[in-house]
Amino acid sequence: MTVNPDYLVLFFTTTSGASGDQLGSDEKEIVQLVWQVVDLATKKAGQVNELLVKPDHIELSEECQEVSGLTEEALTEAEPLEEAIEQLNQRLCAEVDAGAGNTFYLCTDGQLHIRQVLHPEASSKNILLPECFFSFFDLRKEFKKKFPSEGELKDLNLQVMADCILKRHVEYYLLCIFCHQFSFPEKVNDKFETGTCSKMERVDDNTVIRARGLPWQSSDQDIARFFRGLNIAKGGAALCLNAQGRRNGEALVRFDCEEHRDLALQRHKHHMGTRYIEVYKATGEDFLKIAGGTSNEVAKFLSRENQVIVRMRGLPFTATAEQVLQFFSPACPVTDDSEGILFVRFPDGRPTGDAFVLFSCEEHAQNALKKHKDILGKRYIELFKSTAAEVQQVLNRYSSAPLIPVAPSPILSVVPPPTFMPPTAAVTGVRDCVRLRGLPYDATIQDILVFLGEYTADIKPHGVHMVLNLQGRPSGDAFIQMRSADRAFLAAQHCHKRSMKERYVEVFACSAQEMNIVLMGGTLNRSGLSPPPCKLRRLSPPSYTFPHGTAVLPSAAIYPSQFLLSPRPLAPTTAFYPASNPLYMNYTTYYPSFAKTIPTVKHGDGNILLWGFSLQQGLEHLSG
């Protein structure tokens, strides 16, 4: 936007901490506001004005005292920031005679005084800034326009505004001001705009950051408030979700330009409430993975401007749009009735129990959130304030990605899969395995090891298997391979119906043959074994074959490390799975003997956990 101001207000701030290029990076409060009005028509500069500001914590650094000459005693009688800003605005309007239609714009040395100091502190203290603080001229950028050969913008050897205040070289600066046309001011976004992002869009790597340590209930508006003063791109705040679809305390933020990204990095370990937030560089690809979408249905749903999104979780699978509308009526009407409801479904059309609902204003959304854990049908419903990026993530998770990750083609030969055994008493074997049933769905391998206690030492290497259901999620079952049938029997006796995360877990002894059939999709119950149906999704398709050849690793190590390019042949060792039974490709395994000393690396889609030791150590371990 082109402007032609009548006055420029040279504006300068001082904080109780660092100054210069580090101004605002230490999250210290403002202690001084200084300004000088310049009449562009008469080419005259007014007097220098100063307002002291009383911070919440009066503690001046040595640098602040040296640069500004302020003392802590002088600040005790000063006004707080809110009153100081109001007084500053009134005095500026009076000095430029704003009532007569004169216009003025702030002019600062660099971006820090406005973007990194004034706006962040005003936001944290809930101070509403006057309109004049949302547009300003950067003296360094204007100087660069006038003298383009003076080197990089950040390296310009301009004196700070204090030099203008102290009358040092002020004639030179005023000469530059009077001979230059100020037309295109810097803008500070007064609010964050939600929006959508296509996966086909190109996102500059130099405009994206990753924020970590966010409170779990924070929204995209909270993120925008944390970065207040910096311009976030439309729809550029994307909250990340974990494997269970819940927020993990991270977010990816996309800014309008690299300059604002660099300023955002200076807010590393600044506070959001009582928590400090870590800020790191990220890439455009990272952002698109979280916020990018491909569905036209989602784009249409999110195309409505200025809508508040609420996420519903735990819906009955038979829930309809009419039932959702009735659930929220009459206090909080849904935008466009059924058009404002988006049900989340699996690729085959089955409902997931999640839905997103649009509300026209914050008041309606807050009324809707008060129905958190109210009953719809026979289930209580969880309600959360959501974002456009979260809608994209949830839809991408269920609609775009396959339910069961496809296993990569192994480069090692595996035992050819024979046919399944019939469900008869002929299925025999040593009962040296343990089955856990009724595990919490969020249980981890570490939880299982704690649950088994002293019997953890009896687990075979590669011997913990988490069973997944048809959708690739934890089924609540796990199998443990023990070193002997006696230890498996004792573990089942002592751990049966012991509690894990407020749930009791059933523990039974079983054989390796029974375990393999269940891992391949069969069932194990009181009536005996039954093989999996031939069309079960978790089974490999008939065309999925493995090349034959001499195995260079034990059969249990199906997927080798990506660094194992030319493995040397090893002597065959005893496989933990009987050679007569097939191997199940989609389970989690664990090496208990290295649990306390060696870190793990997840390979592929969770099919195998490989250990981060050297190639020589790995080969020596696998060879016995």
XYZ file of C-alpha atoms in Angstrom, residues 25-417:
393
model
C 15.920 -11.899 22.413
C 16.081 -12.249 26.218
C 12.338 -11.569 26.754
C 13.047 -8.585 29.032
C 10.460 -5.864 29.629
C 10.347 -2.331 28.214
C 11.665 0.371 30.542
C 11.853 3.377 28.197
C 9.989 4.802 25.183
C 11.653 7.611 23.216
C 10.367 9.444 20.146
C 10.965 12.508 17.974
C 8.509 13.946 15.442
C 9.795 15.053 12.026
C 7.666 17.341 9.822
C 8.272 16.206 6.240
C 6.681 19.332 4.774
C 8.723 21.951 6.653
C 11.754 19.660 7.049
C 11.957 20.367 10.773
C 12.471 17.979 13.667
C 10.721 18.417 16.993
C 12.136 17.885 20.430
C 13.107 14.500 21.841
C 10.470 13.029 24.173
C 10.892 10.302 26.754
C 8.561 8.121 28.807
C 9.816 5.792 31.505
C 7.966 2.500 31.892
C 7.672 0.565 35.132
C 8.241 -3.175 34.461
C 6.700 -5.945 36.530
C 10.190 -6.914 37.685
C 12.543 -3.971 38.191
C 15.958 -5.452 37.570
C 18.223 -3.654 35.105
C 21.168 -5.372 33.462
C 24.566 -3.709 33.385
C 24.236 -3.270 29.619
C 20.916 -1.463 30.032
C 22.282 0.866 32.694
C 25.357 1.634 30.587
C 23.442 2.339 27.345
C 20.442 4.220 28.729
C 21.775 5.650 31.984
C 18.601 4.535 33.788
C 18.473 3.482 37.419
C 16.078 1.171 39.212
C 15.048 3.990 41.550
C 13.897 6.123 38.590
C 11.564 3.367 37.381
C 9.685 2.901 40.646
C 7.713 6.107 40.028
C 7.049 5.384 36.328
C 3.767 4.291 34.733
C 3.120 0.672 33.649
C 3.343 -0.141 29.942
C -0.407 0.069 29.205
C -0.692 3.613 30.573
C 2.593 4.657 28.949
C 1.372 3.550 25.508
C -1.933 5.342 25.927
C -0.119 8.507 26.989
C 2.308 8.183 24.059
C -0.552 7.859 21.559
C -2.337 10.925 22.960
C 0.807 13.055 22.841
C 1.599 11.977 19.279
C -1.910 12.837 18.057
C -1.672 16.237 19.733
C 1.811 16.980 18.398
C 0.989 16.203 14.759
C -2.506 17.695 15.068
C -4.201 14.467 13.951
C -7.600 16.142 14.353
C -6.792 18.310 11.312
C -6.342 15.224 9.157
C -2.550 14.967 9.354
C -1.077 11.486 9.163
C 2.041 10.085 10.763
C 3.977 6.810 10.692
C 6.535 5.395 13.078
C 10.095 5.021 11.819
C 12.543 2.712 13.594
C 16.115 1.560 13.176
C 15.472 -2.038 12.159
C 12.611 -4.383 12.992
C 13.362 -5.218 16.607
C 11.752 -2.279 18.423
C 8.296 -2.967 16.979
C 8.266 -6.701 16.152
C 10.471 -8.195 18.861
C 9.843 -5.857 21.791
C 6.617 -3.881 21.711
C 4.164 -6.372 20.169
C 5.295 -9.503 22.091
C 5.174 -7.735 25.463
C 1.823 -6.091 24.721
C 0.434 -9.493 23.719
C 1.695 -11.225 26.873
C 0.154 -8.479 29.028
C -3.130 -8.367 27.036
C -2.580 -4.741 26.009
C -4.484 -3.516 22.951
C -2.082 -1.425 20.882
C -3.266 1.658 18.928
C -3.456 1.353 15.159
C -0.298 3.429 14.602
C 1.863 0.583 15.943
C 0.799 -1.809 13.153
C 2.505 0.178 10.354
C 6.023 1.554 10.419
C 9.040 2.348 8.272
C 12.314 0.481 8.762
C 15.047 3.133 8.515
C 17.618 0.519 7.496
C 15.503 -0.687 4.582
C 14.745 2.860 3.497
C 18.464 3.681 3.724
C 19.196 0.601 1.618
C 16.788 1.848 -1.043
C 18.596 5.179 -1.105
C 22.114 3.728 -0.987
C 21.933 0.187 -2.428
C 25.734 -0.233 -2.510
C 26.194 -0.027 1.259
C 26.426 -3.789 1.827
C 24.038 -6.223 3.475
C 21.044 -4.863 5.346
C 21.978 -6.452 8.663
C 25.548 -5.193 8.369
C 24.697 -1.538 7.821
C 26.774 0.614 10.136
C 23.921 2.939 11.090
C 23.925 4.517 14.518
C 21.029 3.403 16.679
C 18.207 5.775 17.456
C 19.960 6.761 20.660
C 22.462 8.665 18.530
C 19.595 10.651 17.025
C 18.348 11.382 20.519
C 21.809 12.502 21.638
C 22.150 14.739 18.533
C 25.016 12.741 17.103
C 25.044 12.870 13.294
C 21.359 13.754 13.377
C 21.802 16.178 10.462
C 22.958 13.326 8.229
C 19.965 11.160 9.086
C 17.509 14.008 8.636
C 19.066 14.793 5.255
C 18.448 11.178 4.207
C 14.868 11.435 5.476
C 14.048 14.677 3.717
C 15.461 13.535 0.380
C 13.625 10.197 0.404
C 10.011 9.379 -0.398
C 8.435 7.157 2.283
C 5.733 5.221 0.484
C 5.626 1.512 1.445
C 5.489 0.916 5.203
C 6.089 -2.392 6.980
C 2.905 -4.098 8.149
C 2.272 -6.085 11.336
C -0.601 -8.568 11.099
C -3.195 -7.825 13.759
C -4.670 -11.345 13.590
C -3.853 -14.796 12.314
C -5.748 -15.962 9.223
C -6.672 -19.616 8.995
C -6.553 -21.351 5.649
C -5.662 -24.482 3.724
C -2.479 -25.625 2.040
C -2.192 -28.012 -0.882
C 0.459 -30.717 -0.959
C 1.317 -29.472 -4.449
C 2.194 -26.014 -3.108
C 5.838 -25.029 -2.892
C 6.954 -23.910 0.574
C 10.297 -22.156 1.011
C 12.542 -23.988 3.488
C 13.747 -20.639 4.843
C 10.304 -19.636 6.101
C 9.435 -22.595 8.376
C 10.242 -23.271 12.043
C 9.346 -26.054 14.466
C 8.094 -25.090 17.934
C 8.333 -27.674 20.718
C 7.020 -27.818 24.267
C 3.559 -26.364 23.580
C 0.799 -26.969 26.125
C -1.434 -29.767 24.820
C -4.521 -27.519 24.838
C -2.880 -24.732 22.797
C -4.429 -23.745 19.454
C -3.118 -22.124 16.303
C -4.271 -18.758 17.680
C -2.127 -19.337 20.772
C 0.855 -20.010 18.519
C 0.157 -16.824 16.562
C -0.003 -14.944 19.844
C 3.372 -16.348 20.904
C 4.886 -15.053 17.642
C 2.964 -11.762 17.747
C 4.726 -9.060 15.765
C 5.877 -11.529 13.102
C 3.715 -12.203 10.069
C 2.622 -15.842 9.831
C 1.423 -16.956 6.396
C -2.266 -17.698 5.934
C -2.932 -21.090 7.484
C 0.727 -21.233 8.486
C 0.349 -22.600 12.037
C 0.054 -26.405 12.026
C -0.191 -28.398 15.257
C 1.397 -31.862 15.077
C -0.376 -35.050 16.160
C 1.115 -38.250 17.563
C 0.400 -41.804 16.412
C -2.798 -41.879 18.488
C -4.116 -38.695 16.832
C -3.491 -36.488 19.859
C -1.391 -33.344 19.945
C 2.226 -33.986 20.857
C 3.242 -30.478 21.921
C 4.878 -29.551 18.606
C 3.867 -27.231 15.795
C 5.233 -26.169 12.430
C 4.916 -22.472 11.622
C 5.337 -20.889 8.212
C 6.161 -17.167 7.971
C 5.792 -14.705 5.139
C 9.528 -14.324 4.599
C 12.947 -15.466 5.761
C 13.477 -12.280 7.790
C 10.515 -13.078 10.032
C 11.643 -16.706 10.321
C 15.025 -15.513 11.602
C 13.326 -13.245 14.143
C 11.193 -16.194 15.265
C 14.348 -18.229 15.948
C 15.425 -15.514 18.390
C 12.384 -16.403 20.522
C 13.923 -19.758 21.409
C 12.962 -20.602 25.012
C 10.575 -17.653 25.343
C 7.565 -18.463 27.496
C 3.976 -19.358 26.715
C 2.349 -19.079 30.110
C 4.618 -20.941 32.499
C 6.262 -23.121 29.824
C 9.215 -22.195 27.658
C 8.993 -23.002 23.959
C 11.888 -24.348 21.923
C 12.175 -22.986 18.372
C 14.188 -24.695 15.634
C 14.553 -24.516 11.874
C 12.378 -26.809 9.755
C 11.764 -27.422 6.058
C 8.912 -26.808 3.678
C 8.548 -30.572 3.255
C 8.024 -30.913 7.014
C 5.255 -28.334 6.853
C 3.498 -29.973 3.894
C 3.521 -33.356 5.631
C 1.521 -31.831 8.453
C -0.633 -29.154 6.832
C -0.816 -30.210 3.186
C -4.029 -31.714 1.877
C -5.332 -33.284 -1.303
C -9.015 -33.827 -0.610
C -11.519 -31.559 -2.341
C -14.054 -32.350 0.381
C -11.698 -31.024 3.058
C -10.817 -27.955 0.987
C -14.504 -27.154 0.574
C -15.147 -27.691 4.275
C -12.294 -25.359 5.249
C -13.034 -22.738 2.586
C -15.514 -20.947 4.857
C -13.779 -17.891 6.297
C -13.681 -16.876 9.968
C -15.088 -20.139 11.285
C -14.135 -21.798 14.571
C -13.472 -25.548 14.287
C -14.364 -28.036 17.023
C -13.268 -31.659 16.884
C -15.571 -34.440 18.108
C -13.997 -37.713 19.185
C -15.663 -40.941 20.300
C -18.817 -40.707 18.162
C -20.926 -43.846 17.722
C -20.202 -45.373 14.348
C -23.888 -45.012 13.464
C -24.006 -41.267 14.310
C -25.642 -39.060 11.668
C -25.415 -35.351 10.881
C -28.911 -34.848 12.325
C -27.854 -36.362 15.643
C -24.798 -34.083 15.775
C -26.950 -31.019 15.070
C -29.344 -32.052 17.812
C -26.400 -32.635 20.184
C -25.313 -28.991 19.836
C -28.709 -27.277 19.523
C -30.048 -24.833 20.423
C -27.323 -22.875 22.284
C -24.593 -23.373 19.679
C -25.899 -23.670 16.093
C -23.621 -25.298 13.541
C -22.626 -23.247 10.492
C -24.655 -24.228 7.404
C -26.304 -27.088 9.332
C -25.141 -30.469 7.980
C -22.733 -28.775 5.529
C -20.738 -27.617 8.538
C -20.052 -31.183 9.712
C -17.229 -33.312 8.320
C -17.141 -36.989 9.337
C -13.776 -38.732 9.222
C -13.844 -42.104 7.484
C -11.513 -44.913 6.560
C -10.709 -45.426 2.858
C -13.415 -48.096 2.638
C -16.034 -45.624 3.939
C -16.333 -46.898 7.507
C -16.601 -44.158 10.170
C -13.675 -43.641 12.563
C -15.679 -41.992 15.349
C -14.191 -38.552 14.645
C -15.861 -35.488 13.151
C -15.175 -31.773 12.744
C -17.835 -29.112 13.227
C -17.833 -25.425 12.199
C -19.182 -22.584 14.338
C -19.625 -19.026 13.166
C -18.154 -17.282 16.215
C -16.065 -17.846 19.309
C -19.107 -17.593 21.581
C -20.886 -20.501 19.872
C -17.676 -22.558 19.945
C -17.191 -21.980 23.668
C -20.802 -23.004 24.326
C -20.193 -26.142 22.284
C -17.050 -27.006 24.252
C -19.108 -26.938 27.452
C -20.756 -30.159 26.190
C -17.431 -31.981 26.582
C -18.128 -35.594 27.673
C -21.906 -35.234 27.222
C -23.698 -38.345 25.955
C -24.651 -38.947 22.306
C -26.366 -42.266 21.870
C -24.682 -44.457 24.467
C -21.221 -42.864 24.335
C -19.709 -39.757 25.868
C -18.181 -37.359 23.345
C -14.841 -35.597 23.711
C -14.711 -32.064 22.307
C -11.612 -30.029 21.485
C -10.985 -26.734 19.765
C -9.277 -27.610 16.502
C -7.441 -26.062 13.562
C -7.456 -26.352 9.781
C -4.075 -28.108 9.843
C -5.405 -30.652 12.341
C -8.331 -31.387 10.026
C -5.861 -32.037 7.217
C -3.702 -34.300 9.394
C -6.583 -36.416 10.649
C -8.075 -36.794 7.169
C -4.667 -37.607 5.700
C -4.076 -40.190 8.406
C -7.305 -42.065 7.740
C -8.143 -41.309 4.124
C -4.854 -40.996 2.261
C -2.546 -43.499 3.934
C -3.262 -47.239 3.721
C -4.584 -48.916 6.852
C -1.734 -51.436 6.925
C 1.726 -50.206 5.861
C 3.055 -52.275 2.968
C 6.246 -54.083 3.916
C 9.260 -53.223 1.747
C 10.734 -55.989 -0.363
C 13.401 -57.698 1.753
C 16.857 -58.112 0.300
C 17.477 -61.299 2.280
C 15.928 -64.679 1.734
C 13.266 -65.809 4.179
C 11.880 -69.247 4.986
C 9.181 -70.059 2.363
C 5.718 -69.898 3.932
